[in-house]
Coordinates of N, CA and C in Angstrom, one line a residue:
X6 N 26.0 -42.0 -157.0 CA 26.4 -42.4 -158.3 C 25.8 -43.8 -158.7
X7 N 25.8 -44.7 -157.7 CA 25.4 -45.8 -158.2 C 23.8 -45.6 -158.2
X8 N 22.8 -44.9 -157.6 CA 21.8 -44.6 -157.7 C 21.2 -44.3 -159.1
X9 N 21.8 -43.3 -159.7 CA 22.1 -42.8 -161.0 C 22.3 -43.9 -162.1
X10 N 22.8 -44.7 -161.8 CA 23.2 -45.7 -162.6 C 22.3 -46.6 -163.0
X11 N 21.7 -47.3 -161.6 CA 20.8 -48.1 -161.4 C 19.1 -47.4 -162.7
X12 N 19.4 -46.1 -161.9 CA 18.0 -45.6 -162.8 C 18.0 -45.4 -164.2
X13 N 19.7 -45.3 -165.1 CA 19.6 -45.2 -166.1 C 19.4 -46.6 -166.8
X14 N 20.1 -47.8 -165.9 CA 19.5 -49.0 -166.4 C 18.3 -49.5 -166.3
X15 N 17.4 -48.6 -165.7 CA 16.0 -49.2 -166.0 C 15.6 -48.4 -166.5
X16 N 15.6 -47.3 -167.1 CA 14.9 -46.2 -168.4 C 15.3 -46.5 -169.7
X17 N 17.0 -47.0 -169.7 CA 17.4 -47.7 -171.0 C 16.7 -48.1 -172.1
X18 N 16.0 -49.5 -171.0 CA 15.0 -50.4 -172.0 C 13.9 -49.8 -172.6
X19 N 13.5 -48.9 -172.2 CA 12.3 -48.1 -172.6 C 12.7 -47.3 -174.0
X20 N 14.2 -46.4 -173.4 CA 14.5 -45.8 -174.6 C 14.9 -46.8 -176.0
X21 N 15.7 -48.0 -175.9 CA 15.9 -49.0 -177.0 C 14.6 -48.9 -177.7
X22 N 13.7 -49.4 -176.4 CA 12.3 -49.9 -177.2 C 11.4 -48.4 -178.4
X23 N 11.6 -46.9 -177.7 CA 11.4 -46.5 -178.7 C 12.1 -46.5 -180.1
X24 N 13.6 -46.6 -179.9 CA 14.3 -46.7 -180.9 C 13.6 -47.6 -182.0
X25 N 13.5 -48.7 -181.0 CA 13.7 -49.7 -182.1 C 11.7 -49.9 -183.0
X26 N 10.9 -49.4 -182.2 CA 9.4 -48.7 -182.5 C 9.5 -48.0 -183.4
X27 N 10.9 -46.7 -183.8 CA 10.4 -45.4 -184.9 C 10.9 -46.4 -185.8
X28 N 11.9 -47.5 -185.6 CA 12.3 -48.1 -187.2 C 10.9 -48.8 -187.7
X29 N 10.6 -49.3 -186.8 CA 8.9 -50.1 -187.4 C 8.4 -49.6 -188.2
X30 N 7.6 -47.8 -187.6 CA 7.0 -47.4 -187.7 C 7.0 -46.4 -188.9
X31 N 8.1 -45.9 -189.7 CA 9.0 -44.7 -189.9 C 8.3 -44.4 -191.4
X32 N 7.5 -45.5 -191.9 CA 7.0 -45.1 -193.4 C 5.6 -45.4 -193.2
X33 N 5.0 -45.6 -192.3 CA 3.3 -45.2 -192.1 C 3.3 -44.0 -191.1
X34 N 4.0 -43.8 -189.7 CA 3.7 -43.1 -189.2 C 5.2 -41.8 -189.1
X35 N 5.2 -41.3 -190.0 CA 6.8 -40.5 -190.3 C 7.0 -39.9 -188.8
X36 N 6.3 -38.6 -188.6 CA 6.3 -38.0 -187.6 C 6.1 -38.4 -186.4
X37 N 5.8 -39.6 -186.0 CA 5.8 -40.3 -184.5 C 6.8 -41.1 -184.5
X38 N 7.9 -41.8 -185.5 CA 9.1 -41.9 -185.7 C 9.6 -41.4 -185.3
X39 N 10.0 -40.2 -185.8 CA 11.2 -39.1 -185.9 C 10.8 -38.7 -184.4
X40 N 9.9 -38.6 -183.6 CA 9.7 -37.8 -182.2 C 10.1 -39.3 -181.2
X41 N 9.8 -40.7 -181.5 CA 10.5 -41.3 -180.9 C 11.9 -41.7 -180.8
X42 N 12.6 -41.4 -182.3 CA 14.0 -41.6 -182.1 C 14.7 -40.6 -181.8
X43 N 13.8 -39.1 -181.5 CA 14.4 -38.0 -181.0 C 14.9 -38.3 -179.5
X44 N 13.2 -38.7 -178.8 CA 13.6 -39.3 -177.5 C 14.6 -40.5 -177.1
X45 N 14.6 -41.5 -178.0 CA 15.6 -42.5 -177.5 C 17.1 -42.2 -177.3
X46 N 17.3 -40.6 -178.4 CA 19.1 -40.1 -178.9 C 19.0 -39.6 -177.6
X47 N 17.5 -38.7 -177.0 CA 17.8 -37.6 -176.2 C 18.3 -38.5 -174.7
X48 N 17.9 -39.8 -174.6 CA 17.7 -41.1 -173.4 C 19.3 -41.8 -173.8
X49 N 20.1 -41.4 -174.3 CA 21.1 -42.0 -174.0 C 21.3 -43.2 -175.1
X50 N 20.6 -43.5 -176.0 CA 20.9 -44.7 -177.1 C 21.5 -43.8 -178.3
X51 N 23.0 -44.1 -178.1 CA 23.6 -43.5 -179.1 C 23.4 -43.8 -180.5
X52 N 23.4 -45.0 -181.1 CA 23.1 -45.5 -182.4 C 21.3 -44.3 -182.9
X53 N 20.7 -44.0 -181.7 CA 20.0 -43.1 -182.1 C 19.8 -42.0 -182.7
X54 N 21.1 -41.7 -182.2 CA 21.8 -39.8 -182.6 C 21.7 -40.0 -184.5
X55 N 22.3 -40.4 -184.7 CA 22.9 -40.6 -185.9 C 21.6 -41.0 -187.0
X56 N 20.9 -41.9 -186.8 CA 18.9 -41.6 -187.0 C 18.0 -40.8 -187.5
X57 N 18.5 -40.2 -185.8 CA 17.8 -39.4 -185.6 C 18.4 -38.3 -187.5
X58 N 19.7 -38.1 -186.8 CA 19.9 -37.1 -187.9 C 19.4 -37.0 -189.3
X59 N 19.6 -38.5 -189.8 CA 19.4 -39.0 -190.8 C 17.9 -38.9 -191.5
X60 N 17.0 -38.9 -190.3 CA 15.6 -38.3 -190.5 C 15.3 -37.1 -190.9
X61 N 15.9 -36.4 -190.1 CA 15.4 -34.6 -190.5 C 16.5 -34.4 -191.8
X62 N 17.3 -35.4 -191.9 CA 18.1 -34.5 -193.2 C 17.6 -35.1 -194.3
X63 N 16.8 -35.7 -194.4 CA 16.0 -36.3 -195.5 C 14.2 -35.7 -195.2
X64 N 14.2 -35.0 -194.2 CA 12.9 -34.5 -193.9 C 12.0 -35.4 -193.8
X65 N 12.4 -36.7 -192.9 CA 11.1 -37.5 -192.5 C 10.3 -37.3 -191.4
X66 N 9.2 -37.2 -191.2 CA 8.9 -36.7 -190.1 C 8.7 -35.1 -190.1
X67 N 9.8 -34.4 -190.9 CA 9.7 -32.7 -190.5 C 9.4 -32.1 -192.1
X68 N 9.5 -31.0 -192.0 CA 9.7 -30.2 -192.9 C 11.4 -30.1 -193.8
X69 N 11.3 -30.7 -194.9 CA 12.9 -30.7 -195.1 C 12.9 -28.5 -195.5
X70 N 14.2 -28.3 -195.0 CA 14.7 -27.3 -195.1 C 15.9 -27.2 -194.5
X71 N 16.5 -26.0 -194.0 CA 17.6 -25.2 -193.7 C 17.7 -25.9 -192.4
X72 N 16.2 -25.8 -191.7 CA 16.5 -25.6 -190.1 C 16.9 -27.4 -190.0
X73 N 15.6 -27.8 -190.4 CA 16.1 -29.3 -190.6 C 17.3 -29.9 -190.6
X74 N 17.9 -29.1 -191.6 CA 19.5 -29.3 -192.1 C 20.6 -29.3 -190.4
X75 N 20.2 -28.0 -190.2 CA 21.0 -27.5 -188.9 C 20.4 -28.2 -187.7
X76 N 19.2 -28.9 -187.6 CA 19.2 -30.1 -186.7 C 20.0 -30.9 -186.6
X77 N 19.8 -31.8 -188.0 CA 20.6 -33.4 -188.5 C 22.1 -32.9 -188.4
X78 N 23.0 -31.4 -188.5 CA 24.1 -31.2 -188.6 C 24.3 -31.7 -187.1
X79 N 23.7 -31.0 -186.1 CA 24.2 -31.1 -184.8 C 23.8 -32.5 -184.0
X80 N 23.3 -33.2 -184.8 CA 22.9 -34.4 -184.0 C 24.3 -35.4 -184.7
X81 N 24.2 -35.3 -185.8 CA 25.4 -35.7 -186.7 C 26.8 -35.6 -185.6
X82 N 27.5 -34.4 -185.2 CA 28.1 -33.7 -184.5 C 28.2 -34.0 -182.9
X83 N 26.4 -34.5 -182.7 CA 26.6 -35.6 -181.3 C 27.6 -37.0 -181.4
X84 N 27.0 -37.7 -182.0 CA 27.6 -39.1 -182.9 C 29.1 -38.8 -182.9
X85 N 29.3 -37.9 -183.3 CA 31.0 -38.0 -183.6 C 31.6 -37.6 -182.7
X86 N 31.0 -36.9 -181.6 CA 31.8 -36.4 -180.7 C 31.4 -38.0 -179.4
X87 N 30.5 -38.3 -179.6 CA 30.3 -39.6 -178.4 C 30.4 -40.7 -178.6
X88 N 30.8 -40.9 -180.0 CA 31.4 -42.6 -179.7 C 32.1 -42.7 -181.5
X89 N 33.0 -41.5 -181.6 CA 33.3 -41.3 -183.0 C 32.9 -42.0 -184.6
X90 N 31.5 -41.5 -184.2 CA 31.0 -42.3 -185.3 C 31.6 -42.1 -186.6
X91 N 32.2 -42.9 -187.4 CA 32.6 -42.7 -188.9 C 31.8 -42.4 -190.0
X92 N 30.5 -43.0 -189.8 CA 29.8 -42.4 -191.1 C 29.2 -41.1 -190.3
X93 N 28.8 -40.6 -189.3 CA 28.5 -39.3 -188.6 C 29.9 -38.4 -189.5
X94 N 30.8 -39.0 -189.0 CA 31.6 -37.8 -189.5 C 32.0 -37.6 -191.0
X95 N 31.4 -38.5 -191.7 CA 31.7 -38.9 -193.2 C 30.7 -37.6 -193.6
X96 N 29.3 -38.1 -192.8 CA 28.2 -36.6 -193.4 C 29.1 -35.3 -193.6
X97 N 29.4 -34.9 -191.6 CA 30.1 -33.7 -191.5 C 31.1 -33.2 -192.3
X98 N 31.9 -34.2 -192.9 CA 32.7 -33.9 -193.8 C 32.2 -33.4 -195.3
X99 N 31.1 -34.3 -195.9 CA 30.6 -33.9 -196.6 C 29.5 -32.8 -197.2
X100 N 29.1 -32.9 -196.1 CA 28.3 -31.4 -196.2 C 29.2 -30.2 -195.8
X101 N 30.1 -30.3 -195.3 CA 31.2 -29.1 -194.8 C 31.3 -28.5 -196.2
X102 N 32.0 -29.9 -197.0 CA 32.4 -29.6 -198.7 C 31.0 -28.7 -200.0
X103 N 30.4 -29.2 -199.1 CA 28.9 -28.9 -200.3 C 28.2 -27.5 -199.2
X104 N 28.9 -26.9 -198.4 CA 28.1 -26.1 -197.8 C 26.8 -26.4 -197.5
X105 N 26.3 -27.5 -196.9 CA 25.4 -27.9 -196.5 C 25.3 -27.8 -195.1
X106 N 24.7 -26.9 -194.4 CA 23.0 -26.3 -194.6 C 23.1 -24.5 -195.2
X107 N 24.4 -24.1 -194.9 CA 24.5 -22.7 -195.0 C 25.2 -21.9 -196.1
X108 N 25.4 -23.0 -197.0 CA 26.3 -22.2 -198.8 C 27.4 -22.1 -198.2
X109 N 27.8 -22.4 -197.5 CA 29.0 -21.7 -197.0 C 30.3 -23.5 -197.5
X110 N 31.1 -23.1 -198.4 CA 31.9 -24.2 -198.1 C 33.1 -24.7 -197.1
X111 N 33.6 -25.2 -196.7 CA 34.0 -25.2 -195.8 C 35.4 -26.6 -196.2
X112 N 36.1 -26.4 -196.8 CA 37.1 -27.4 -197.5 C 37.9 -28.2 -196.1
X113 N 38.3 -27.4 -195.2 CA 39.3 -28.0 -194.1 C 38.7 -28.7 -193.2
X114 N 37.4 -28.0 -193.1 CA 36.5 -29.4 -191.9 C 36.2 -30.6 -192.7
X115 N 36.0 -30.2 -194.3 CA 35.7 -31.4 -195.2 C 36.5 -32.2 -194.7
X116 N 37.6 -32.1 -194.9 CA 38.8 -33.1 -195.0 C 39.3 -33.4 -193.7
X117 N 38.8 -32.7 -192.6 CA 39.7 -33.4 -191.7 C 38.8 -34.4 -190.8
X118 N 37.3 -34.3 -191.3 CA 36.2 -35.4 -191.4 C 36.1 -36.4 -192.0
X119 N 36.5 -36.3 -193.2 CA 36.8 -37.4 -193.9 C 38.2 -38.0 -193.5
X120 N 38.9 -37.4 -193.2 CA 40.2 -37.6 -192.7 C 39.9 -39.1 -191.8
X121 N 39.2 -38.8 -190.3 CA 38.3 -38.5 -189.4 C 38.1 -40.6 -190.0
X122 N 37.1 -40.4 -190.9 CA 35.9 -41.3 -191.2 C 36.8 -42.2 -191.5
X123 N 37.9 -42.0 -192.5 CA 38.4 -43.3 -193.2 C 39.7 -44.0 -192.7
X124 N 40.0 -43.0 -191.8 CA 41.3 -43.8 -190.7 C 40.4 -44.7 -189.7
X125 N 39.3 -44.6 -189.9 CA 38.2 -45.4 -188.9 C 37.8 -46.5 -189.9
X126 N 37.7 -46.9 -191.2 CA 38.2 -48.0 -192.2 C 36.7 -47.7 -193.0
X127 N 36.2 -46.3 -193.1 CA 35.2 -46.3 -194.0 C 36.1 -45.7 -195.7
X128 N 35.1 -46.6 -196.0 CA 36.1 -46.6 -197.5 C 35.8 -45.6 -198.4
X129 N 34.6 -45.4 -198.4 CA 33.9 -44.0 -199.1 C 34.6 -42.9 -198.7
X130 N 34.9 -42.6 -197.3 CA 35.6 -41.5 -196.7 C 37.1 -41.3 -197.5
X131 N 37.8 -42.9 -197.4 CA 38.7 -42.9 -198.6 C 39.0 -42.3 -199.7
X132 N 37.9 -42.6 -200.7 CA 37.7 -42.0 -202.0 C 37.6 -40.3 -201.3
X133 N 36.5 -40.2 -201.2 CA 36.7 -38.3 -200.6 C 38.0 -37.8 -200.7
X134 N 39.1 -38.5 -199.4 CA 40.0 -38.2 -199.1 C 40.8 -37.6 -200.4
X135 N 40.8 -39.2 -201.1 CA 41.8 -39.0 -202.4 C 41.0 -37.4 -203.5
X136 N 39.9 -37.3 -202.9 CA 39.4 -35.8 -204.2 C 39.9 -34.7 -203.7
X137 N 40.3 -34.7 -202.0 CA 40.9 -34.0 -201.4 C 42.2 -33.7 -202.1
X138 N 43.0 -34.4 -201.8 CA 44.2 -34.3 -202.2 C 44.7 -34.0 -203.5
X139 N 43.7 -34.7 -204.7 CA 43.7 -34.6 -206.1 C 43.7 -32.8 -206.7
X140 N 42.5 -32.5 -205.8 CA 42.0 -31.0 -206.3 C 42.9 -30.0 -205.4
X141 N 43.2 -30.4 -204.0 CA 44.5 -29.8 -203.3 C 43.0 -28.7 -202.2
X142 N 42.2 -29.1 -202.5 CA 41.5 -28.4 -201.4 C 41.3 -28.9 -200.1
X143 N 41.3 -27.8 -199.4 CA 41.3 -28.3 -197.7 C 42.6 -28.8 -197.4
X144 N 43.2 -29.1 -197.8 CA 44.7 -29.7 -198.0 C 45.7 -29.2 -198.9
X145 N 46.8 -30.0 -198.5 CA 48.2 -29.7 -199.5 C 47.8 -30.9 -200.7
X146 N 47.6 -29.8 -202.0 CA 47.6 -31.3 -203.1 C 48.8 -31.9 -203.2
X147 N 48.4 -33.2 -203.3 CA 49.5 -34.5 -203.4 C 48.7 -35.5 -204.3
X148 N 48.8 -35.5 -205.6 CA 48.3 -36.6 -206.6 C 49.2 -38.2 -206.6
X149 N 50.3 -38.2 -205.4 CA 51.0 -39.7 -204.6 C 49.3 -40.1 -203.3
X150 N 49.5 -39.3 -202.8 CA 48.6 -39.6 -201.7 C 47.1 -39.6 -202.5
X151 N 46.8 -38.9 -203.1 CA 45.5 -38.9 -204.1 C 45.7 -40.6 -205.0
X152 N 46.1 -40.6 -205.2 CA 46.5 -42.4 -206.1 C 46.2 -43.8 -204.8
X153 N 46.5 -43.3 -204.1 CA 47.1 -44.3 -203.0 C 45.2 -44.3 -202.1
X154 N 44.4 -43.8 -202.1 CA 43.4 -43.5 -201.8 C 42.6 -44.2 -202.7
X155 N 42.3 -43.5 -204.1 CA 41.8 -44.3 -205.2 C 41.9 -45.6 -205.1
X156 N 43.2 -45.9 -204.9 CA 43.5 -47.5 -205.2 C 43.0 -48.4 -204.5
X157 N 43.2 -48.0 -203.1 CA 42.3 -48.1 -201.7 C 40.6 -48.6 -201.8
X158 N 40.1 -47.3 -202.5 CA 38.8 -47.2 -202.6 C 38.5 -48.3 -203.1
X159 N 39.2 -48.4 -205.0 CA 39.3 -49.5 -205.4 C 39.0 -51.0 -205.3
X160 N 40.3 -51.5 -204.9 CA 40.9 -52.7 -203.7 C 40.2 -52.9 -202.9
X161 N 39.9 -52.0 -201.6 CA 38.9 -52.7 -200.5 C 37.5 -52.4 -200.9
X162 N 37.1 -51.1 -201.5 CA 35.7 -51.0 -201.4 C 34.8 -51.2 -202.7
X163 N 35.5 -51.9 -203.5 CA 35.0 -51.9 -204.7 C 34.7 -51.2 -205.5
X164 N 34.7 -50.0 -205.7 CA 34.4 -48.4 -206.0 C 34.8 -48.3 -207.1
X165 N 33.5 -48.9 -208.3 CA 34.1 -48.5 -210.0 C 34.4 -46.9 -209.9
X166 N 33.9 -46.1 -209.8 CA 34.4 -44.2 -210.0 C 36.2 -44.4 -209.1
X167 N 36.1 -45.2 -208.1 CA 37.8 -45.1 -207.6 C 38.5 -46.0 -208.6
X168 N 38.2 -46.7 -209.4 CA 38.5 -47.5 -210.4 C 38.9 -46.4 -211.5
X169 N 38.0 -45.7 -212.0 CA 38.3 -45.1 -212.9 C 39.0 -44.0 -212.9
X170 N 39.2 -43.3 -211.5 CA 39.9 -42.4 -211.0 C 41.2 -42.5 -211.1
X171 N 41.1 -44.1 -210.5 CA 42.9 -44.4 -210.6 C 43.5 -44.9 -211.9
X172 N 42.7 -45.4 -212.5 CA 43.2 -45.6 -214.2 C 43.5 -44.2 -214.7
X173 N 42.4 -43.4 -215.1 CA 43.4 -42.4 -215.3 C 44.3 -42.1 -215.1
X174 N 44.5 -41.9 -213.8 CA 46.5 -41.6 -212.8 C 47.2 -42.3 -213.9
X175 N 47.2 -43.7 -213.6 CA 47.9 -44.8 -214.0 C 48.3 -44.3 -215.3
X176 N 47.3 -43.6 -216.6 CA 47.3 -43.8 -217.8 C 48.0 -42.9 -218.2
X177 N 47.8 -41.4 -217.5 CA 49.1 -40.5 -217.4 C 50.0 -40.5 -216.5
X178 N 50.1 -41.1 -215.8 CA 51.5 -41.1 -214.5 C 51.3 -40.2 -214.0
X179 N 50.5 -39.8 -213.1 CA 50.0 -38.8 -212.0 C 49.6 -39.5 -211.2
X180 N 51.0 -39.4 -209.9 CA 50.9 -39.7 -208.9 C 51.9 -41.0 -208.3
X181 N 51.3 -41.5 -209.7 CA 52.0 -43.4 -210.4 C 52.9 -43.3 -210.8
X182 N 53.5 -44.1 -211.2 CA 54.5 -44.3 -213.0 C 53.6 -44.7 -213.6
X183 N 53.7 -44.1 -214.8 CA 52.8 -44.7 -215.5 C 52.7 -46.1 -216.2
X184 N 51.8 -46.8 -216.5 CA 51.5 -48.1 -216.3 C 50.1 -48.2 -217.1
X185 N 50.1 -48.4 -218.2 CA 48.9 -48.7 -219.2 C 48.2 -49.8 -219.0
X186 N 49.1 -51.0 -218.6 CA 48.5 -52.3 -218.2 C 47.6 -52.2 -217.1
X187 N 47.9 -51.9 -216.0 CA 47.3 -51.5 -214.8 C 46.5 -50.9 -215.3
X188 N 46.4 -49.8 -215.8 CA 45.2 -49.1 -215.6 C 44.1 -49.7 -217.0
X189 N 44.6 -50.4 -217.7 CA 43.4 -51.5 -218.7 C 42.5 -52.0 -217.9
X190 N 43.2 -52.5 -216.9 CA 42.9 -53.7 -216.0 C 41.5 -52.9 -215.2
X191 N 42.1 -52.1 -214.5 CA 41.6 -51.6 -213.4 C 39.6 -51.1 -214.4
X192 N 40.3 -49.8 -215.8 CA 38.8 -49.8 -216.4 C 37.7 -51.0 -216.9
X193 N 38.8 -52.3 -216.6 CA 37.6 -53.1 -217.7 C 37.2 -53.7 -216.4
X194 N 37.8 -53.4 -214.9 CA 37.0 -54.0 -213.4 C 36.0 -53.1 -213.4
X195 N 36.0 -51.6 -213.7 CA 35.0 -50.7 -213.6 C 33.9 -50.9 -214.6
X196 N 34.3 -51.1 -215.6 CA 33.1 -51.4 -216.6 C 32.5 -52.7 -216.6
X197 N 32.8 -53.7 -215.5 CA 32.3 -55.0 -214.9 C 31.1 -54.9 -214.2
X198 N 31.3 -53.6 -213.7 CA 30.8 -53.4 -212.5 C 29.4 -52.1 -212.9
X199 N 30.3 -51.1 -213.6 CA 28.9 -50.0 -213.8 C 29.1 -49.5 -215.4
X200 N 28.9 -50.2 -216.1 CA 29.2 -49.6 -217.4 C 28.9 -48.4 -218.0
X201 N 27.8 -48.1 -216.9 CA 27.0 -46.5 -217.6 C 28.0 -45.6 -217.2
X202 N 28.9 -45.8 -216.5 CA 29.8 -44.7 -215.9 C 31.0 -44.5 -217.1
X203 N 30.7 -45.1 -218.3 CA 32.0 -45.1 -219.2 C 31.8 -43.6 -220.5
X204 N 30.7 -43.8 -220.6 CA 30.1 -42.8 -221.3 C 30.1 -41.0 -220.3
X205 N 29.8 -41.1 -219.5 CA 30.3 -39.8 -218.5 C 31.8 -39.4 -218.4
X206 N 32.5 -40.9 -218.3 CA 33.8 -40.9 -218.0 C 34.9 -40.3 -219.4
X207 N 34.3 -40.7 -220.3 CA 34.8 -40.4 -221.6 C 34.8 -39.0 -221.7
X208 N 33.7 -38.2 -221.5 CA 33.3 -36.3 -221.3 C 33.7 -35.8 -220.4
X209 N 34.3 -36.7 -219.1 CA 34.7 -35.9 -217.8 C 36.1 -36.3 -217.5
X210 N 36.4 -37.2 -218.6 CA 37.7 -37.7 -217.7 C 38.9 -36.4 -216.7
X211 N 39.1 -36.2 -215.6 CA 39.5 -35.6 -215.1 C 41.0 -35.3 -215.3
X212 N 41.6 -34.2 -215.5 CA 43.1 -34.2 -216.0 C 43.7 -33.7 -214.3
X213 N 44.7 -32.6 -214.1 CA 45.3 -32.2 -213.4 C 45.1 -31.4 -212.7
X214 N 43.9 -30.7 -213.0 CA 43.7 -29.7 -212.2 C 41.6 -29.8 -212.3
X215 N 41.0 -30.5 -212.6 CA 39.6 -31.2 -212.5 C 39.6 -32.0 -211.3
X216 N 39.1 -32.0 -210.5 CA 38.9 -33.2 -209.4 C 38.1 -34.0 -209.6
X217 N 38.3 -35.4 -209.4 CA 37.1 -36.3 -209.5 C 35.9 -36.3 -208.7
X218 N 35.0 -37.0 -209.2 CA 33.6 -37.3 -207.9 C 34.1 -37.1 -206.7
X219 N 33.3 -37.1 -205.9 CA 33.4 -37.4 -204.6 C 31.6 -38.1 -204.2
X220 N 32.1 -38.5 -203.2 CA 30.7 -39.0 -202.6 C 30.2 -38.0 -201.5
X221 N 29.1 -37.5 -201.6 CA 28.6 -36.6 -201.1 C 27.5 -36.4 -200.3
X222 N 27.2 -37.7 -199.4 CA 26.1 -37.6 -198.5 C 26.0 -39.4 -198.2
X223 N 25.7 -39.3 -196.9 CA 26.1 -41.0 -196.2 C 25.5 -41.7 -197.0
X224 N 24.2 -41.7 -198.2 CA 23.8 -42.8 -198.8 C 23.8 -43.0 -200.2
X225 N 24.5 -42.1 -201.1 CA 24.8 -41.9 -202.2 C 25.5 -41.4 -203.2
X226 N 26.4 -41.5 -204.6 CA 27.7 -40.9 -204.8 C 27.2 -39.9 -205.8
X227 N 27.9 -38.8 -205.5 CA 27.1 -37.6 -206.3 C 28.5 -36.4 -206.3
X228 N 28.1 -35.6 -207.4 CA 29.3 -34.7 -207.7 C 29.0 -33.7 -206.4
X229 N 30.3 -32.9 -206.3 CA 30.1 -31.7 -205.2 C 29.5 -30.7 -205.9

């Protein structure tokens, strides 16, 4: 055992060092990137798994498609199972929701990933959470626990769309009492922040049975 040990701390360095080589490298040389940070996930540098993933699911380095998809899913799936990565499992959750890589939607793994992500203090996973609950999929709808998420999103993560999510509530008493003041407040913090979102929000405002956004892939907020 201690032999074992010895030798994985002297291969270590080697694996970091590709790691930290494909980030150099990763927009002149795509594909010798993505085959070094394959090796550093496959050598035991966890922060690599997650990379790695993040490569083929954007197709750098590979061919974006299906298979790609079903790579980055199970490397994703590494990450969360070895050192419970929260945005790892934020992906899993969210592609569960968007049937990403297989059409297939999958509501209960959605949410119990996001579940997963945001008891771990990712705030995005948060908002999810609350579309969970709002729309009642994958879950038991609860528009108290759907508010209380929003507000969350809000509050800690600055999240104008959780801003405007929860004004609504507020404006009809879903979930809230209702509270006009509050929710003034809260739209004119969202319109501080992204004003373009007021014009969408006006055509989409979400009622009782519409779910709001959700954020739908580790690096950007997009409808399901």
């Amino acid at each position: 055992e201690k032999a074992a040990i010895a030798a994985l701390e002297t291969l270590l360095p080697v694996q970091l060092a590709k790691h930290s080589l494909s980030e150099l490298i990763v927009e002149t040389e795509p594909k010798r990137a993505l085959q070094l940070s394959l090796e550093a996930a496959k050598g035991g540098v966890i922060p690599a798994l997650r990379r790695t993933a993040n490569l083929y699911a954007a197709g750098i380095g590979c061919e974006k498609g299906p298979e790609s998809d079903r790579i980055a899913l199970r490397l994703y799936e590494a990450a969360a199972e070895a050192f419970s990565d929260p945005e790892a499992h934020f992906v899993i959750g969210s592609w569960a929701c968007s049937g990403r890589p297989d059409g297939i939607p999958d509501w209960e793994k959605g949410f119990l990933h996001h579940k997963i992500a945001a008891d771990a203090g990712l705030t995005k996973a948060t908002y999810n959470l609350g579309t969970h609950y709002f729309s009642g999929k994958g879950t038991t709808q609860d528009f108290a626990q759907a508010a209380t998420c929003f507000e969350h999103a809000a509050t800690v993560g600055n999240m104008p769309q959780a801003m405007i999510n929860f004004a609504n509530m507020l404006d009809t008493g879903l979930g809230r009492p209702k509270d006009l003041a509050a929710a003034s407040y809260w739209r004119h913090q969202a319109h501080s922040i992204a004003p373009h979102l007021f014009q969408q929000e006006e055509e989409d405002r979400p009622s009782s049975t519409d779910p709001p956004d959700d954020t739908s892939d580790n690096t950007h907020n997009n409808k399901m």
